[in-house]
Amino acid sequence: MAVEQENGDPGKLRPTIEEDISEEMKIKQKKYLRGEGANLEVLQDKKLKGQLAARERLFDKSAMIAARTEKWLMPTEGGYMEPEGIEKTWQIKQESIAREVDISSSKNQYDIVLPELGPYSLDYTSSGRYMALAGRKGHLAIIDVKSMDVIREIQVRETVRDVVFLHNELFFAAAQKKYTYIYNREGTELHCLKEHGPVVKLQFLKNHFLLASMNKFGQLRYQDVTTGVMIGSYRTGQGRCDVMQVNPFNGVVASGHSGGTVNMWKPTSGAPLVKMLCHQGPVMSLAFHPNGHLMATAGMDKKIKLWDLRKFEVLQQIPGHAKTMNFSQKGLLASATGSFVQILGDLNGSNKYSRYMNHSMAKGYQIQEVVFRPYEDVLGIGHSMGWSSILIPGAGEPNFDSWVANPYETTKQRREKEIRSLLDKLPPESVMLDPSKIGTLRPTWKKNKPTKLEREAELEAAVAAAKSIPLKNKTKGKNKPSKKLKKKYEAVDRAKRPFLEKQIEEENPSKKKMKTESVVDDELPKSLQRFARKKPAT
Amino acid sequence: MADTKRKNRDTNTKMARKSKTPRSSDKKVMKMGGDKRKKSGPHLPNAMKREIELLNPKIGSDDEIDSDEEFAGKDVYEYEEEIPEEESKKNKRYDPVENFEFELPKDFKDENVDSDEVDSDDFDDTAQNLGDDGEEDDDGRHARMLQEITGLPSDAFGGKKLKNNIVVSEAYPENEYNPSGDVLDGNGHISIQDLLDPLRGKSGFSKLQKNVDRIETKQMSIHAPLRNTDRKKLERKAAYEQSKKYITKWEPLIKRNREAPTIFFDEKTDLNFSTVGAIASEFEPRTEFEKQMAALVNNSEVAEAHRKDGARLLELNKVTEEDVKDHQDRLAKMRTLLFRHEMKAKRIKKIKSKTYHRLMKKDRLKAEAHQIETDPEAAKKLAMKQEYERIQERATQKHNNNNKWAKRILERGLAVQDDGTRAAISEQLHRKALLTRKMNSVRDDSNSDDSSDSDADDDVSGGSDQEGKLKMLERAKQKTLKVLEDDEIPNSGLLSLPFMARGLEKKKAAAEEEAKLALQEYEASIKQPEDTDNLETGTSVGRRVFGAPKQQIQDSSEKIRSNNYYGNTDSEDDYETKEDVDVRHAKKSYVRKDVTVNPSVLRDKSQIGHDDLFKSFDEIVKDPGTKTTYDVALFANNSWQKKQNQPRNTEQMKSKTEVDANGKDSLEVMEPALDEQEEAENDSDIEGTIRMVDGILSAVDDSNYELPSQAELIRRAFAGDDVEEEFEKDKEEILNEENPEPEKPMLLPGWGQWTHVQKKRGLPSWMLTEHANAKKKREEALKKRKDAHLKNVIISEKVDKKAEKLHTKTLPYPYTSQEVFEQSIRNPIGPDFNPATAVGPIICPPVVKRPGLIIKPIKVEEMKSYERAVEQKQGGNTRNAKKRKQKS
């Protein structure tokens, strides 16, 4: 008896603790589950139901294991700022941050002054280890930002408008005055992409290995960098455009135009997927949240708008100009105008973005581009007098996945990863608004019925084709002209037949269908439906 | 039918009233009649029966008529063999009778199964009724007597009476089969009364009597037996219940297997050798050769040499100079021989003489014919070929004078034709006859061969003619002895070569051994028949004669075969001699083996020589190839590099300093103005700095950048003016493009206008309705669009044909709902997306089985449901119990 009592007590206590843990875990588990399971009650098929239920249980288990191992795999937590009392986060200056943080972090606060070669634009590799710099007046450089080594610096002696890394730090593309060039890390020019024309803005689609460019004439080009094939070349038809950004979630490229519209493109079609009027004036800049559901646009109408891309509706409007914007990995939004940088964030988890931090550059510095450095709480700012780097606590993802992007990558790992990513390369067709729809049932669209004229033309073409088939010379008895003619007629009839059948089918839909249509009478309860007067379908 | 019967019965009753013949005999006859009828097969016609009945009048009573209905009911199933009512317990009246039947012989049962039994039974009833009067008195008296003696109520004797019942019943069949004299005479009926009479006075008689009375008075209606279909239905039902019960025990097992996502077939069973190495390790040398090989392979010296640096291996593998020289000489000779052979073949091939070739052909055909006779394989092949040709001929009728040419000739008449044509026609017909003639098919041939073979065998082994056998044995013995004696080695030609000689020697040795063995056998078998008594009568001489020439033919064919094989080599003669020697061996197959083995050795050797010869050349040929390709590659590389370098050089040569001053920068110039407006609203703390910065910036930039053109400036200034209107227009356009507006109804100009009727009426109504419908459709389509409610958004609904391949065309089979399907594929299952421990079960195949494992048929686990429940409970308990144990 005593033993049993002993057993009983912990049994009573255990559930409460377990419940706590399980609830916590369940929240974590949700992160790894891709949405809720389907409602299996709808299913009639018991076998399938059983199978799916078993499968769901497995997925649940998998997610639970993932949630449990999370604390080992993602040990570090993101940084943040904690204001005291009436202090506001945006009042905290970089200098005061520098005093608080460790030495390695404080190394990331610097200004590099390069006054000669004009406003700089930047790009980071996906691991955040390397940075490509492009000075307007022909200065190209690759810098290892971890050690602050300049890996290569070249002067191309012509206007450079944009620079972008390809899949790793070994290659980068620079949009120069006339053409776009691809250089390797050593500064050797590898390719000159003449088809792109004078490119204004470059973007690289990492998963598809596509280089997207927007040139001076508003033409959007996609080029596969592995094979060199031009995948698509489309006219936006809305004039010059220097606002272009790729949605990291689905690879859709968005371009902002002077008409206040934002167009979203995919490589395989010339018509924009989505065309939305975002601003009254020209669109100044564009940025996508890494999760792909949030887009920020800034227009000349002095508005910054946050859009929900699932519903294509405005979530929030913030007054202000922004010449350049960028989302960090954790969802902070940096916007810059003139020499003033503002960081917005949804601090309390709601989708309302509010001011998080401010930073103003020295007088006369004209900011060209702001880019968050991946996996670091660092914001890179390219401006007219060089570039700077400031600390934004809580901007970067604290834990990196070395299979995705590894800041400490060795050469061997890089090579491995290159091969792997090449093997995993996605075809350009897979760029679509909702990539999770891949593999699902093909959406049913209404059949575009050919017009009468088209149909007639088709029929005529078929008849002509049938007539033009040369007849073989047959043996003596079977080669009479009358027989030949007969054969020809038969061939024509055969060609016509499917068209005529189709026509007949359209004109007289089968009686069954008519019946089923006429029977439908929703207002009556089912038991009484049979008494309803049956009207023939109109 | 029924009517006639009724009539029949009426007459019977009348007759019964009139006549007062003894009842018992009457009844018996009736029974017999019933039996007769029952006995299936041919029945007596009704008229005849009536006649018989008239001859043997029976007694019927008045109550007889009452049972007419029954009779009619019965009549329907007259020919169906049914369970007699006594058996199916339908009729209580028969209860005691059933008891009787328990002890009756089996065939007696048939008697009761009577289609007309009611008829006869009725008579029974009547008989009993009639007998009642006298009987009752006796019974009552007896009962009273018993009561008086014992002082007990008469019921108390029930048990005894029952016993007696059984005893009494034995008399019944005896009566049946040993009928009384009356019955045998043909006029006797046996009634129950008759049967009871001998029991009178015995204990329990009164009870029996009572029972009989009761049965007679209480007439119960006899139920008609169940119809065949119904009965079968019941049977099926019972069978179904049974099989259901049987099947249900499988249910849990099947259910479990069906529900299991993965079925594992037991992994514990140990399959034997899984690798080649494992199999090889088990190898044990058995034959002489294998043992020798093993000895060599496992030689300790060699093994040791291997284990060391391997230098000693060379020592062990030492070859003398002479050996090498010998080998080389041999090879050289071989090559020359081959070469000569080749030359000869060439020469022969070039010969154009027809006669020569004719002769050759003749030879060849001859050889073939011989081969057919000797070689069953070849014969079979030939037969097959002939059969095929025949079939083809029969199918195509090619030589049936059906073709154009033949028809034409036949039309003209054969007489008109010249000799050549006639000959051709006749030739064709002959050919057809040849082809279509029914051949002795393959099977026949082989059969005949077999028979002949068996005949030959009979000569040797069969016990039919011992004498012949003895003679054969003697001859064989002599031959083998001869073989053993003469062993010449040819002096010239291929066979004179030392290695060939060696080979021959070896073969000879083997042959000798074999011959010796054979000799022993012969001797043994010669002795045997001498010992045993011979009962042979006659021996067929012809057979023996037949056997000998055959042997000769075989020998010659052997010769020819060898000739053919070698063509016209120099060694031909030698081989013939050799062949002669060999052929004399008893074993044919052995000879053949020799013939086939030798050339292969020869060729191998020659090939080796050839290889040596051409190896160097091969190397020469190969090397330049690789070199050239290498060169090409180099060249390609260079050119490529050159190409690469070119543009770069040109670029560097160009090297101009260019400063871009285009619209992009001019935009920046505009900003300050805007910024100033904005500042008023901005927070106070940043205001100052911005202003300062902007001021400086404008000062700096102005000097650097050019002003954009006037047009550009204007465009920019009014850029955002009519944005919304433009967008709406855009949307309209796109909507029209994607959902085109229906064509307006139109009449052809001049069509129908001359009457002015059309004008008045306007467009025909069907056109209007069509148009309205189309419009409605379009509206609906527009409403269904995703951007229907979003004023400022256009979502393209164009189909991307390239992306179509990324979707499934139709729902995969088990799914019926799209939503469920899409939800089911939402989770990736690969190892990249799931923890390593969870991937396994997710990607586990539905059946896990090791290759080579035999899946045994499913077995039922003999476990009852309650047991399982108990076990489950126990499983939980045992776990707890274990914990408790650990604690305590």
Short mmCIF file of N, CA and C in Angstrom, two decimals, chain A residues 471-490:
data_model
loop_
_atom_site.label_atom_id
_atom_site.label_comp_id
_atom_site.label_asym_id
_atom_site.label_seq_id
_atom_site.Cartn_x
_atom_site.Cartn_y
_atom_site.Cartn_z
N LEU A 471 -1.41 11.44 -102.83
CA LEU A 471 -1.89 10.07 -102.82
C LEU A 471 -0.85 9.16 -103.45
N LYS A 472 -0.75 8.01 -102.88
CA LYS A 472 0.21 7.06 -103.43
C LYS A 472 -0.35 6.45 -104.71
N ASN A 473 0.55 6.10 -105.61
CA ASN A 473 0.11 5.38 -106.80
C ASN A 473 -0.14 3.92 -106.43
N LYS A 474 -1.33 3.49 -106.69
CA LYS A 474 -1.68 2.13 -106.32
C LYS A 474 -1.52 1.20 -107.53
N THR A 475 -1.79 -0.03 -107.33
CA THR A 475 -1.67 -0.99 -108.43
C THR A 475 -2.74 -0.72 -109.49
N LYS A 476 -2.67 -1.43 -110.52
CA LYS A 476 -3.37 -1.05 -111.74
C LYS A 476 -4.87 -0.76 -111.52
N GLY A 477 -5.53 -1.67 -110.91
CA GLY A 477 -6.97 -1.52 -110.83
C GLY A 477 -7.41 -0.41 -109.88
N LYS A 478 -6.57 -0.09 -108.94
CA LYS A 478 -6.99 0.81 -107.86
C LYS A 478 -6.53 2.24 -108.09
N ASN A 479 -6.08 2.53 -109.26
CA ASN A 479 -5.49 3.84 -109.48
C ASN A 479 -6.38 4.72 -110.35
N LYS A 480 -7.64 4.42 -110.39
CA LYS A 480 -8.52 5.21 -111.26
C LYS A 480 -8.70 6.61 -110.69
N PRO A 481 -8.90 7.56 -111.56
CA PRO A 481 -9.09 8.94 -111.08
C PRO A 481 -10.31 9.06 -110.18
N SER A 482 -11.33 8.30 -110.49
CA SER A 482 -12.54 8.41 -109.65
C SER A 482 -12.24 7.93 -108.24
N LYS A 483 -11.46 6.87 -108.18
CA LYS A 483 -11.12 6.35 -106.86
C LYS A 483 -10.26 7.34 -106.11
N LYS A 484 -9.35 7.96 -106.84
CA LYS A 484 -8.48 8.95 -106.20
C LYS A 484 -9.30 10.08 -105.61
N LEU A 485 -10.23 10.51 -106.40
CA LEU A 485 -11.06 11.62 -105.95
C LEU A 485 -11.85 11.23 -104.71
N LYS A 486 -12.34 10.03 -104.76
CA LYS A 486 -13.13 9.53 -103.63
C LYS A 486 -12.27 9.53 -102.35
N LYS A 487 -11.06 9.09 -102.55
CA LYS A 487 -10.16 9.03 -101.40
C LYS A 487 -9.91 10.41 -100.84
N LYS A 488 -9.76 11.35 -101.75
CA LYS A 488 -9.49 12.72 -101.31
C LYS A 488 -10.67 13.23 -100.49
N TYR A 489 -11.86 12.99 -101.01
CA TYR A 489 -13.05 13.43 -100.28
C TYR A 489 -13.11 12.79 -98.90
N GLU A 490 -12.78 11.54 -98.89
CA GLU A 490 -12.82 10.85 -97.60
C GLU A 490 -11.86 11.48 -96.62
#
